[in-house]
Amino acid sequence: MQTPDTSQVVERLALLRTAMHQQQIDALMVPSADPHLSEYLPERWQGREWLSGFTGSVGTFIVTPDFAGVWTDARYWTQAEQQLAGTGIQLMKLTSGASVQYVDWLAANLKAGQTAAVDGAVLGLSIARLLEQPLAAAGVKLRTDIDLLQQIWADRPPLPAAPVYQHLPPYASKTRAEKLAELRGAMQQLGAQRHLISTLDDIAYLFNLRGADVNYNPIFLSHALVAPTRATLFVAGGKIPAELITALTEDGVDVAPYETISVALATLPADSTLLIDPRRITYGTRQWIPATVKVIESINPTTFAKSKKSDADAAHVRAAMEQDGAALCEFFTWLEKTLADPQRAPLTEVAIDHHITAARARRPGFVSPSFSTIAGFRSNGAIMHYHATEAQHSIIEGDGLLLIDSGGQYLGGTTDITRVVGVGSITAEHKRDFTLVLKGVIALSSARFPRGTRSPMLDAIARAPLWAEGLDFGHGTGHGVGYFLNVHEGPQSISQSAMPEPHTAMEPGMITSIEPGLYRPGKWGIRIENLVLNRPAGQTEFGDFLQFETLTLCPIDTRCMAADLLRDDEKQWLNNYHATVRERLSPLLSGDALAWLNQRTEAL
């Protein structure tokens, strides 16, 4: 979908307000969501972007007859200010990614007797419950039975039609029959006969299937209903080949049309007991379940299961990291040679994305990028989720820092890495900021902690070196990462904005990012990111402990460091890391790339 320009945004807002007036709607909320509460949305459900022009992956848009605003967190403030300029849409700053301040705004700004509307098909059940009480207290009616976008979006994209395929051994370390048996065991413990799953990564994991219905995440639009002896997968017709349908049937999985999930839920036996995850289904989906059905609410058991990678999974991830690291060495070799060539054509941020993806594509097992590459030079690096386009980008020339955040989907794992390199001459202030961020990476990477520690509690460890200097950053320190699945997954989250609830406990086998940063708007941004694996670290009289194994394999640019700010133990960590990177990647490289690796991994 092409991002609208300012005039298109103004025109679409006018159409929307006309439709709102006709339907007697006083405020419309447009969340960044689809019927599966996905992070990356099929184009059909990118309504907030289509209406507002704001392309960030997180944001809630509210429109009234005389107001329009996008609520988003600090990762997107600079980007939103730029993209909303001239549209008449205000940036409403959320204090954290988990904030729902827009709920309070609606309750405070609507009068008794007025109507707020949101499409229930894409409204998360947990958010709906937060909306209902304050709006009812204010005498405001909440309407969820209408999709106004459908009335004004003349060329709205259809449902995606990419085929579904199997994730096969050796990469799939458990069969779907084994996973279904484990799930039914968890259902039984919760007292549930049936289980509804709407989140696409949970479904892809459970059935060992993958797809390409959205960019970057190998998932497909579907719902699943798991019963005591059989399961039903609701997928649009023509997406699953006949031979795969046969294989699914033999494993106790029936295939039904995507849209019939509503009928399947509405016709559940009156004495059924159904497990749902209120954070992972929409309000509209919940409405299909008859009142006679007993509903048990708990986190999807598959969310826990897929977060804890097996030893076999971890081995495949390590191999994928080696291929990814080798691709990055080849890319950075090309980058440095290109920047050093005085006769070269101008190098743009867009070219970074093309070349880094091409380097990965030459590696075995590569499927696609795992998210849109962020390549931000100088001030663009301070825009946390910056995305260069052909229409708007910077040329990489002169002096400054270049931040590159990228990742790949491989059959054996998902990668996500951020590195910062110096272009031309960099300053002592650059080096100080870089080194403080690195100290945060080292501090958390070196941590040892009790098994079951709530992941948000670890966030402060990475921030401490920055806090000591009166500095901070406006995003989480780490997110869970899938296994050839979503680059962002739960339940663990190393973040100030996440609640340290029981389901966020750190367990062996989890893969999480460590990515502190420092951003100076209008100047530069620094983020250093590795992925780490939770591994046992021994037992004491206080219980089992865990530690991190760093999975990501790519040099950290020592030319950007102020080595005198590092303690001896921090230097030793970096030297040990670079020795591992050299040992693991050398067999996969030759020529200039091997020489580059050896130079960039020299000990301090």
Coordinates of C-alpha atoms in Angstrom, one line a residue:
M1 CA 0.0 0.0 0.0
Q2 CA 1.4 3.4 -1.0
T3 CA 1.5 5.9 1.9
P4 CA -0.8 8.8 1.3
D5 CA 0.4 12.4 0.9
T6 CA -0.9 15.3 2.9
S7 CA -3.7 16.2 0.4
Q8 CA -4.9 12.6 0.4
V9 CA -5.0 12.4 4.2
V10 CA -7.1 15.6 4.3
E11 CA -9.4 14.2 1.6
R12 CA -9.8 10.9 3.4
L13 CA -10.5 12.5 6.7
A14 CA -13.3 14.6 5.1
L15 CA -14.8 11.4 3.7
L16 CA -14.6 9.7 7.1
R17 CA -16.2 12.6 8.9
T18 CA -19.1 12.6 6.4
A19 CA -19.6 8.8 7.0
M20 CA -19.4 9.4 10.8
H21 CA -22.1 12.1 10.6
Q22 CA -24.4 9.8 8.5
Q23 CA -24.0 7.1 11.1
Q24 CA -24.4 9.5 14.1
I25 CA -20.9 8.6 15.4
D26 CA -19.2 11.3 17.4
A27 CA -15.7 9.7 17.8
L28 CA -14.1 6.9 15.8
M29 CA -11.2 4.9 17.0
V30 CA -9.0 3.1 14.5
P31 CA -6.4 0.8 16.2
S32 CA -3.4 -0.7 14.5
A33 CA -4.8 -4.2 14.4
D34 CA -6.4 -7.0 12.4
P35 CA -8.8 -9.8 13.5
H36 CA -5.7 -11.6 14.8
L37 CA -4.1 -8.7 16.7
S38 CA -1.0 -9.0 14.6
E39 CA 2.0 -6.6 14.7
Y40 CA 2.5 -6.6 11.0
L41 CA -0.8 -6.2 9.2
P42 CA -2.1 -7.4 5.9
E43 CA -2.8 -4.3 3.7
R44 CA -6.5 -4.8 4.1
W45 CA -6.3 -3.8 7.7
Q46 CA -3.7 -1.0 7.5
G47 CA -6.6 1.5 7.9
R48 CA -4.8 3.7 10.4
E49 CA -1.9 4.2 8.0
W50 CA -4.3 4.7 5.0
L51 CA -6.2 7.4 6.9
S52 CA -3.4 9.3 8.7
G53 CA -0.3 8.7 6.7
F54 CA 1.6 7.7 9.8
T55 CA 3.5 4.4 9.0
G56 CA 4.7 3.4 12.4
S57 CA 3.7 -0.2 13.4
V58 CA 2.1 1.0 16.7
G59 CA -0.5 3.7 17.0
T60 CA -4.2 4.4 17.7
F61 CA -6.0 7.0 15.6
I62 CA -9.1 8.9 17.0
V63 CA -11.3 11.2 14.9
T64 CA -14.1 13.5 15.9
P65 CA -15.8 16.2 14.0
D66 CA -13.2 18.8 15.1
F67 CA -10.2 16.7 16.2
A68 CA -7.9 14.0 14.9
G69 CA -5.0 12.5 16.8
V70 CA -2.6 9.6 16.7
W71 CA -1.4 8.2 20.0
T72 CA 2.0 6.5 19.8
D73 CA 5.0 5.9 22.1
A74 CA 8.5 7.5 22.2
R75 CA 9.9 5.1 19.5
Y76 CA 7.8 6.9 16.9
W77 CA 7.5 10.5 18.1
T78 CA 10.0 12.0 15.7
Q79 CA 8.6 10.0 12.8
A80 CA 5.0 10.9 13.6
E81 CA 5.8 14.6 13.8
Q82 CA 7.3 14.5 10.3
Q83 CA 4.6 12.3 8.7
L84 CA 1.6 14.1 10.4
A85 CA 2.8 17.6 9.6
G86 CA 0.3 19.6 7.6
T87 CA -2.5 17.0 7.9
G88 CA -4.4 18.5 10.8
I89 CA -3.7 15.4 12.8
Q90 CA -2.1 15.9 16.2
L91 CA 0.6 13.6 17.7
M92 CA -0.5 12.5 21.1
K93 CA 2.5 11.2 23.0
L94 CA 2.1 8.0 25.0
T95 CA 4.4 7.7 28.0
S96 CA 4.9 4.0 27.3
G97 CA 4.1 1.4 24.7
A98 CA 1.6 -0.2 27.0
S99 CA -0.3 3.0 27.8
V100 CA -4.0 3.4 26.9
Q101 CA -4.2 7.1 27.5
Y102 CA -6.6 7.4 24.5
V103 CA -9.2 5.6 26.6
D104 CA -9.1 8.4 29.2
W105 CA -9.2 11.0 26.4
L106 CA -12.4 9.6 25.0
A107 CA -14.1 9.5 28.3
A108 CA -13.0 13.0 29.1
N109 CA -13.8 14.6 25.7
L110 CA -17.2 12.9 24.8
K111 CA -20.4 14.0 26.4
A112 CA -23.2 11.9 27.8
G113 CA -25.4 10.7 25.0
Q114 CA -22.7 10.7 22.4
T115 CA -21.4 7.6 20.6
A116 CA -17.9 6.3 20.2
A117 CA -17.3 3.6 17.6
V118 CA -14.6 1.1 16.8
D119 CA -14.6 -2.0 14.5
G120 CA -15.0 -4.8 17.0
A121 CA -13.4 -7.2 14.5
V122 CA -10.0 -5.6 15.1
L123 CA -10.5 -4.4 18.7
G124 CA -8.6 -6.4 21.3
L125 CA -10.9 -8.0 23.9
S126 CA -8.7 -6.6 26.7
I127 CA -8.8 -3.1 25.3
A128 CA -12.6 -3.3 24.8
R129 CA -12.9 -4.1 28.5
L130 CA -10.8 -1.1 29.4
L131 CA -13.0 1.1 27.1
E132 CA -16.4 -0.1 28.4
Q133 CA -16.3 1.1 32.0
P134 CA -15.1 4.7 31.6
L135 CA -17.3 5.3 28.6
A136 CA -20.3 3.9 30.4
A137 CA -19.5 6.0 33.4
A138 CA -19.4 9.1 31.2
G139 CA -22.8 8.1 29.6
V140 CA -21.1 7.5 26.2
K141 CA -22.4 4.6 24.0
L142 CA -19.7 2.3 22.5
R143 CA -20.6 0.9 19.1
T144 CA -18.5 -2.0 17.8
D145 CA -20.7 -3.4 15.0
I146 CA -19.5 -1.2 12.1
D147 CA -16.5 -0.9 9.9
L148 CA -16.6 2.7 8.5
L149 CA -13.4 2.1 6.5
Q150 CA -15.3 -0.3 4.3
Q151 CA -17.7 2.6 3.3
I152 CA -14.9 5.0 2.2
W153 CA -12.0 2.9 1.2
A154 CA -13.0 2.3 -2.5
D155 CA -9.9 0.2 -3.5
R156 CA -9.4 -1.6 -0.1
P157 CA -7.1 -4.6 -0.7
P158 CA -8.6 -8.1 -0.5
L159 CA -7.5 -10.8 1.8
P160 CA -4.0 -12.1 1.0
A161 CA -3.8 -15.3 -1.0
A162 CA -0.2 -16.6 -0.4
P163 CA 0.0 -20.4 -0.2
V164 CA 0.6 -22.2 3.1
Y165 CA 3.5 -24.7 3.4
Q166 CA 5.0 -27.0 5.9
H167 CA 7.9 -26.3 8.3
L168 CA 9.6 -29.7 8.0
P169 CA 12.3 -31.7 9.8
P170 CA 15.1 -31.3 10.6
Y171 CA 14.1 -27.7 11.4
A172 CA 10.8 -28.7 13.0
S173 CA 12.0 -30.6 16.1
K174 CA 8.5 -31.7 17.2
T175 CA 5.6 -33.1 15.0
R176 CA 2.3 -31.3 15.1
A177 CA 0.8 -34.5 16.6
E178 CA 3.2 -34.1 19.5
K179 CA 2.4 -30.4 19.9
L180 CA -1.3 -31.0 19.8
A181 CA -0.9 -33.7 22.5
E182 CA 1.0 -31.2 24.7
L183 CA -1.6 -28.5 24.1
R184 CA -4.4 -30.9 25.1
G185 CA -2.6 -31.7 28.2
A186 CA -2.4 -28.1 29.1
M187 CA -6.1 -27.6 28.3
Q188 CA -7.0 -30.5 30.5
Q189 CA -5.1 -28.9 33.4
L190 CA -7.1 -25.7 32.9
G191 CA -10.3 -27.7 32.7
A192 CA -11.0 -26.8 29.1
Q193 CA -12.4 -29.2 26.5
R194 CA -11.9 -26.8 23.6
H195 CA -9.4 -24.0 22.8
L196 CA -9.8 -21.1 20.3
I197 CA -6.5 -19.7 18.9
S198 CA -6.6 -16.6 16.7
T199 CA -2.9 -15.4 16.9
L200 CA -1.2 -16.3 13.8
D201 CA 2.3 -17.2 15.2
D202 CA 0.6 -19.6 17.7
I203 CA -1.2 -21.3 14.9
A204 CA 1.9 -21.5 12.7
Y205 CA 3.9 -23.0 15.6
L206 CA 1.2 -25.5 16.6
F207 CA 0.6 -27.0 13.1
N208 CA 4.2 -26.7 11.8
L209 CA 2.9 -24.5 9.0
R210 CA 4.2 -21.3 7.5
G211 CA 2.9 -18.7 5.0
A212 CA 3.5 -15.3 3.6
D213 CA 0.3 -13.3 4.2
V214 CA 2.2 -10.4 5.8
N215 CA 5.6 -8.9 5.2
Y216 CA 8.5 -10.3 7.3
N217 CA 6.6 -12.8 9.5
P218 CA 6.1 -16.3 7.9
I219 CA 2.5 -16.6 9.0
F220 CA -1.0 -17.0 7.3
L221 CA -4.5 -15.7 8.1
S222 CA -6.3 -18.4 10.1
H223 CA -8.2 -19.3 13.3
A224 CA -7.9 -22.7 15.0
L225 CA -10.3 -24.6 17.2
V226 CA -8.8 -27.5 19.1
A227 CA -11.2 -30.1 20.4
P228 CA -10.5 -33.3 22.5
T229 CA -9.7 -35.5 19.5
R230 CA -9.5 -33.3 16.4
A231 CA -8.6 -29.7 15.6
T232 CA -10.0 -27.5 12.9
L233 CA -7.9 -24.9 10.9
F234 CA -10.0 -22.1 9.4
V235 CA -8.1 -20.9 6.3
A236 CA -9.3 -19.2 3.0
G237 CA -9.9 -21.6 0.2
G238 CA -7.1 -22.4 -2.2
K239 CA -4.3 -21.5 0.2
I240 CA -3.5 -25.1 1.4
P241 CA -2.5 -27.6 -1.4
A242 CA -4.4 -30.8 -1.6
E243 CA -1.5 -33.0 -0.5
L244 CA -1.0 -30.9 2.6
I245 CA -4.8 -31.1 3.4
T246 CA -4.4 -34.9 3.3
A247 CA -1.4 -34.8 5.7
L248 CA -3.3 -32.5 8.1
T249 CA -6.3 -34.8 8.0
E250 CA -4.1 -37.8 8.9
D251 CA -2.8 -35.9 11.9
G252 CA -6.3 -35.1 13.1
V253 CA -6.6 -31.6 11.7
D254 CA -9.6 -30.6 9.5
V255 CA -9.6 -27.6 7.2
A256 CA -12.5 -25.3 6.9
P257 CA -13.1 -21.9 5.2
Y258 CA -11.7 -18.9 7.0
E259 CA -15.0 -17.1 7.4
T260 CA -16.8 -20.1 9.0
I261 CA -15.1 -19.6 12.3
S262 CA -18.0 -17.5 13.4
V263 CA -20.5 -20.3 12.7
A264 CA -18.2 -22.9 14.4
L265 CA -18.1 -20.8 17.6
A266 CA -21.8 -19.9 17.5
T267 CA -22.8 -23.6 17.2
L268 CA -20.5 -24.9 20.0
P269 CA -22.4 -27.4 22.3
A270 CA -24.2 -25.6 25.1
D271 CA -22.2 -27.5 27.8
S272 CA -18.8 -26.8 26.2
T273 CA -15.9 -25.5 28.1
L274 CA -13.7 -23.2 25.9
L275 CA -10.3 -21.8 26.7
I276 CA -9.5 -18.3 25.3
D277 CA -6.7 -15.8 25.8
P278 CA -8.3 -12.4 26.4
R279 CA -5.2 -10.6 25.2
R280 CA -5.0 -12.6 22.0
I281 CA -8.5 -12.5 20.6
T282 CA -10.7 -9.6 19.5
Y283 CA -13.9 -8.3 21.0
G284 CA -15.8 -9.3 17.8
T285 CA -14.5 -12.8 17.9
R286 CA -15.6 -13.1 21.6
Q287 CA -19.1 -12.0 20.6
W288 CA -19.5 -15.2 18.5
I289 CA -19.2 -17.4 21.6
P290 CA -22.7 -18.3 23.0
A291 CA -23.5 -17.3 26.5
T292 CA -24.2 -20.9 27.4
V293 CA -20.6 -21.9 26.8
K294 CA -18.3 -21.8 29.9
V295 CA -15.3 -19.7 29.0
I296 CA -12.0 -20.1 30.8
E297 CA -9.5 -17.3 30.3
S298 CA -5.8 -17.9 30.4
I299 CA -2.7 -17.2 28.2
N300 CA -2.5 -19.5 25.2
P301 CA -0.4 -22.5 26.2
T302 CA 1.2 -22.4 22.8
T303 CA 2.6 -18.9 23.6
F304 CA 4.6 -20.5 26.4
A305 CA 5.5 -23.6 24.4
K306 CA 6.9 -21.7 21.3
S307 CA 8.9 -19.3 23.5
K308 CA 11.0 -22.2 25.0
K309 CA 13.2 -23.5 22.1
S310 CA 14.4 -27.1 22.3
D311 CA 18.0 -28.0 22.3
A312 CA 17.5 -29.0 18.6
D313 CA 15.9 -25.7 17.8
A314 CA 18.8 -23.8 19.5
A315 CA 21.3 -25.8 17.4
H316 CA 19.6 -24.7 14.2
V317 CA 19.4 -21.1 15.5
R318 CA 23.2 -21.1 16.1
A319 CA 23.7 -22.3 12.6
A320 CA 21.4 -19.6 11.2
M321 CA 23.3 -17.0 13.2
E322 CA 26.6 -18.2 11.6
Q323 CA 25.1 -17.7 8.1
D324 CA 23.6 -14.4 9.1
G325 CA 26.9 -13.2 10.6
A326 CA 28.8 -14.2 7.5
A327 CA 26.4 -12.3 5.3
L328 CA 26.8 -9.3 7.5
C329 CA 30.6 -9.5 7.2
E330 CA 30.3 -9.5 3.5
F331 CA 27.9 -6.6 3.6
F332 CA 30.1 -4.5 5.9
T333 CA 33.2 -5.3 3.8
W334 CA 31.3 -3.9 0.7
L335 CA 30.1 -0.9 2.7
E336 CA 33.5 0.2 3.9
K337 CA 35.1 -0.3 0.4
T338 CA 32.2 1.7 -1.1
L339 CA 32.5 4.5 1.4
A340 CA 36.3 4.7 0.8
D341 CA 36.0 5.0 -3.0
P342 CA 36.1 8.7 -4.0
Q343 CA 34.8 7.8 -7.5
R344 CA 31.7 6.1 -6.3
A345 CA 28.1 7.2 -7.0
P346 CA 26.2 8.6 -4.0
L347 CA 25.3 5.9 -1.5
T348 CA 21.8 6.2 0.0
E349 CA 20.1 4.7 3.1
V350 CA 17.8 2.8 0.7
A351 CA 20.9 1.1 -0.9
I352 CA 21.8 -0.2 2.5
D353 CA 18.6 -2.2 2.7
H354 CA 19.0 -3.6 -0.8
H355 CA 22.6 -4.7 -0.2
I356 CA 22.1 -6.2 3.2
T357 CA 19.2 -8.2 2.0
A358 CA 21.1 -9.4 -1.1
A359 CA 24.0 -10.6 1.2
R360 CA 21.5 -12.6 3.3
A361 CA 19.8 -14.0 0.2
R362 CA 23.0 -15.6 -0.9
R363 CA 23.1 -17.7 2.3
P364 CA 21.5 -21.2 2.6
G365 CA 18.1 -21.4 4.3
F366 CA 17.3 -17.7 3.9
V367 CA 13.6 -17.0 3.3
S368 CA 13.1 -13.2 3.7
P369 CA 14.0 -10.2 5.9
S370 CA 12.5 -10.5 9.4
F371 CA 11.4 -6.8 9.4
S372 CA 12.0 -3.6 7.4
T373 CA 15.6 -2.7 7.5
I374 CA 16.4 0.5 9.5
A375 CA 19.3 2.4 8.0
G376 CA 19.6 5.8 9.6
F377 CA 22.5 8.2 9.0
R378 CA 23.2 11.1 11.4
S379 CA 19.9 12.5 12.6
N380 CA 17.8 9.8 11.0
G381 CA 19.4 7.3 13.4
A382 CA 17.7 9.2 16.2
I383 CA 14.3 8.1 14.7
M384 CA 14.0 4.8 16.5
H385 CA 11.9 3.0 13.8
Y386 CA 13.1 5.1 10.8
H387 CA 12.4 3.7 7.3
A388 CA 14.2 5.2 4.3
T389 CA 12.1 5.3 1.1
E390 CA 12.9 6.2 -2.5
A391 CA 11.0 9.4 -1.9
Q392 CA 12.7 10.4 1.4
H393 CA 16.1 9.3 2.4
S394 CA 19.6 10.6 3.2
I395 CA 22.8 10.3 1.3
I396 CA 25.6 8.7 3.3
E397 CA 28.5 11.1 2.9
G398 CA 30.7 13.3 5.1
D399 CA 31.0 12.5 8.8
G400 CA 28.6 10.8 11.3
L401 CA 27.2 7.6 12.6
L402 CA 25.2 5.1 10.6
L403 CA 22.8 2.9 12.5
I404 CA 21.7 -0.3 10.8
D405 CA 19.0 -2.5 12.4
S406 CA 18.2 -5.6 10.2
G407 CA 17.3 -9.2 10.4
G408 CA 16.5 -12.4 8.4
Q409 CA 14.1 -15.2 8.4
Y410 CA 15.9 -18.6 7.9
L411 CA 14.4 -22.1 7.9
G412 CA 16.4 -22.6 11.1
G413 CA 15.7 -19.4 13.0
T414 CA 15.0 -15.7 13.0
T415 CA 17.7 -13.0 13.4
D416 CA 17.6 -9.4 14.6
I417 CA 20.8 -7.3 14.9
T418 CA 21.7 -3.6 15.2
R419 CA 25.2 -2.3 14.6
V420 CA 26.4 1.3 14.4
V421 CA 29.4 2.3 12.3
G422 CA 31.3 5.5 11.9
V423 CA 31.4 7.3 8.6
G424 CA 34.3 9.7 8.0
S425 CA 35.5 11.3 11.3
I426 CA 33.5 10.8 14.5
T427 CA 33.7 12.9 17.6
A428 CA 34.6 12.1 21.2
E429 CA 30.9 12.7 22.1
H430 CA 29.9 10.0 19.6
K431 CA 32.4 7.6 21.1
R432 CA 31.2 8.3 24.7
D433 CA 27.6 7.7 23.8
F434 CA 28.5 4.6 21.9
T435 CA 30.5 3.2 24.8
L436 CA 27.8 3.9 27.4
V437 CA 25.3 1.9 25.2
L438 CA 27.9 -0.9 24.9
K439 CA 28.3 -1.0 28.6
G440 CA 24.6 -1.6 28.9
V441 CA 24.8 -4.5 26.5
I442 CA 27.7 -6.0 28.3
A443 CA 26.0 -5.6 31.8
L444 CA 22.8 -7.4 30.8
S445 CA 24.6 -10.0 28.6
S446 CA 26.7 -10.9 31.6
A447 CA 23.8 -11.1 34.1
R448 CA 23.0 -14.2 36.1
F449 CA 19.5 -14.4 37.6
P450 CA 17.1 -16.9 39.3
R451 CA 15.0 -19.0 36.9
G452 CA 11.5 -17.5 36.9
T453 CA 12.7 -13.9 37.2
R454 CA 10.1 -11.7 35.7
S455 CA 11.7 -10.4 32.5
P456 CA 10.8 -6.7 33.0
M457 CA 12.9 -6.7 36.1
L458 CA 16.0 -7.1 34.0
D459 CA 15.5 -3.9 32.1
A460 CA 17.3 -1.7 34.7
I461 CA 20.5 -3.7 34.3
A462 CA 21.1 -2.4 30.8
R463 CA 20.0 1.1 31.6
A464 CA 22.3 1.5 34.7
P465 CA 25.4 2.7 32.8
L466 CA 23.3 5.3 31.0
W467 CA 21.3 6.3 34.1
A468 CA 24.6 6.9 35.9
E469 CA 25.3 9.7 33.4
G470 CA 21.8 11.1 33.5
L471 CA 20.8 9.5 30.2
D472 CA 18.0 7.1 29.1
F473 CA 16.2 5.7 26.1
G474 CA 12.5 5.5 25.2
H475 CA 12.0 1.9 24.2
G476 CA 12.2 -1.5 25.8
T477 CA 15.5 -3.2 26.2
G478 CA 14.5 -6.6 24.8
H479 CA 11.8 -8.6 23.1
G480 CA 11.3 -12.3 22.6
V481 CA 12.2 -13.7 19.2
G482 CA 10.5 -16.6 17.4
Y483 CA 11.9 -19.7 15.7
F484 CA 11.4 -19.0 12.0
L485 CA 8.4 -17.0 13.2
N486 CA 7.7 -13.5 14.4
V487 CA 10.7 -11.4 15.2
H488 CA 8.7 -10.0 18.1
E489 CA 7.1 -12.6 20.3
G490 CA 6.1 -13.0 24.0
P491 CA 5.5 -13.8 26.7
Q492 CA 8.9 -12.4 27.9
S493 CA 9.7 -8.7 27.5
I494 CA 12.6 -6.9 29.0
S495 CA 10.9 -3.5 29.2
Q496 CA 9.9 -0.8 31.7
S497 CA 6.4 -0.6 30.2
A498 CA 5.7 -4.3 30.6
M499 CA 4.1 -5.5 33.9
P500 CA 6.2 -8.1 35.8
E501 CA 3.4 -10.7 35.7
P502 CA 3.8 -14.4 36.2
H503 CA 3.6 -15.2 32.5
T504 CA 6.7 -13.0 31.9
A505 CA 9.0 -15.4 33.8
M506 CA 12.3 -16.2 32.2
E507 CA 12.7 -19.9 31.4
P508 CA 15.4 -22.0 29.7
G509 CA 15.3 -21.9 25.9
M510 CA 13.8 -18.4 25.5
I511 CA 15.5 -16.2 22.9
T512 CA 15.4 -12.4 23.7
S513 CA 17.0 -9.3 22.3
I514 CA 19.3 -7.1 24.3
E515 CA 19.2 -3.6 22.6
P516 CA 19.8 -0.5 24.7
G517 CA 20.2 2.7 22.9
L518 CA 20.8 6.5 23.1
Y519 CA 19.1 9.0 20.8
R520 CA 19.9 12.7 20.4
P521 CA 17.1 14.1 18.1
G522 CA 18.5 16.1 15.2
K523 CA 22.0 14.7 15.8
W524 CA 22.4 10.9 16.0
G525 CA 21.1 7.6 17.3
I526 CA 23.0 4.6 18.7
R527 CA 21.6 1.2 19.4
I528 CA 23.6 -2.1 19.8
E529 CA 21.6 -5.3 19.6
N530 CA 22.3 -8.9 20.1
L531 CA 20.0 -11.9 20.6
V532 CA 20.6 -14.1 23.6
L533 CA 19.5 -17.6 24.7
N534 CA 18.4 -18.4 28.3
R535 CA 20.7 -21.2 29.5
P536 CA 21.0 -23.0 32.9
A537 CA 23.7 -21.4 35.1
G538 CA 23.8 -23.9 38.0
Q539 CA 21.9 -24.4 41.2
T540 CA 22.5 -22.9 44.6
E541 CA 20.6 -23.2 47.9
F542 CA 18.5 -20.3 46.5
G543 CA 17.3 -22.3 43.5
D544 CA 18.1 -22.7 39.8
F545 CA 19.9 -19.8 38.0
L546 CA 20.0 -18.8 34.4
Q547 CA 22.5 -16.9 32.2
F548 CA 22.6 -15.6 28.7
E549 CA 24.4 -17.2 25.7
T550 CA 24.9 -14.5 23.1
L551 CA 23.7 -15.9 19.7
T552 CA 24.4 -13.0 17.4
L553 CA 27.7 -13.2 15.6
C554 CA 29.0 -9.9 14.2
P555 CA 31.8 -7.6 15.2
I556 CA 31.0 -4.5 17.3
D557 CA 32.9 -1.5 15.8
T558 CA 35.7 -0.8 18.2
R559 CA 36.6 2.4 16.2
C560 CA 33.4 3.9 17.7
M561 CA 34.5 3.2 21.3
A562 CA 36.1 5.2 24.0
A563 CA 38.1 2.3 25.4
D564 CA 39.1 4.2 28.5
L565 CA 35.5 4.2 29.7
L566 CA 35.5 0.4 29.7
R567 CA 36.5 -1.6 32.8
D568 CA 38.9 -4.5 32.5
D569 CA 36.1 -7.0 32.8
E570 CA 34.1 -5.2 30.1
K571 CA 37.1 -5.3 27.8
Q572 CA 37.5 -9.0 28.5
W573 CA 33.8 -9.6 27.6
L574 CA 34.3 -7.8 24.3
N575 CA 37.5 -9.6 23.5
N576 CA 35.9 -13.0 24.3
Y577 CA 32.9 -12.1 22.2
H578 CA 35.1 -11.1 19.2
A579 CA 37.2 -14.3 19.6
T580 CA 34.0 -16.3 19.3
V581 CA 32.8 -14.4 16.3
R582 CA 36.1 -14.9 14.6
E583 CA 36.2 -18.6 15.3
R584 CA 32.6 -19.3 14.3
L585 CA 32.5 -17.1 11.1
S586 CA 36.0 -17.7 9.6
P587 CA 35.1 -21.0 8.0
L588 CA 32.3 -19.4 6.1
L589 CA 34.3 -16.5 4.7
S590 CA 37.2 -15.9 2.3
G591 CA 39.1 -13.1 0.7
D592 CA 38.3 -9.5 1.6
A593 CA 35.4 -10.5 3.9
L594 CA 37.7 -12.8 5.9
A595 CA 40.3 -10.1 6.2
W596 CA 37.7 -7.6 7.3
L597 CA 36.5 -10.1 10.0
N598 CA 40.0 -10.6 11.3
Q599 CA 40.6 -6.8 11.5
R600 CA 37.4 -6.0 13.2
T601 CA 37.8 -8.8 15.8
E602 CA 41.3 -7.8 17.0
A603 CA 41.5 -7.7 20.8
L604 CA 41.5 -4.4 22.6

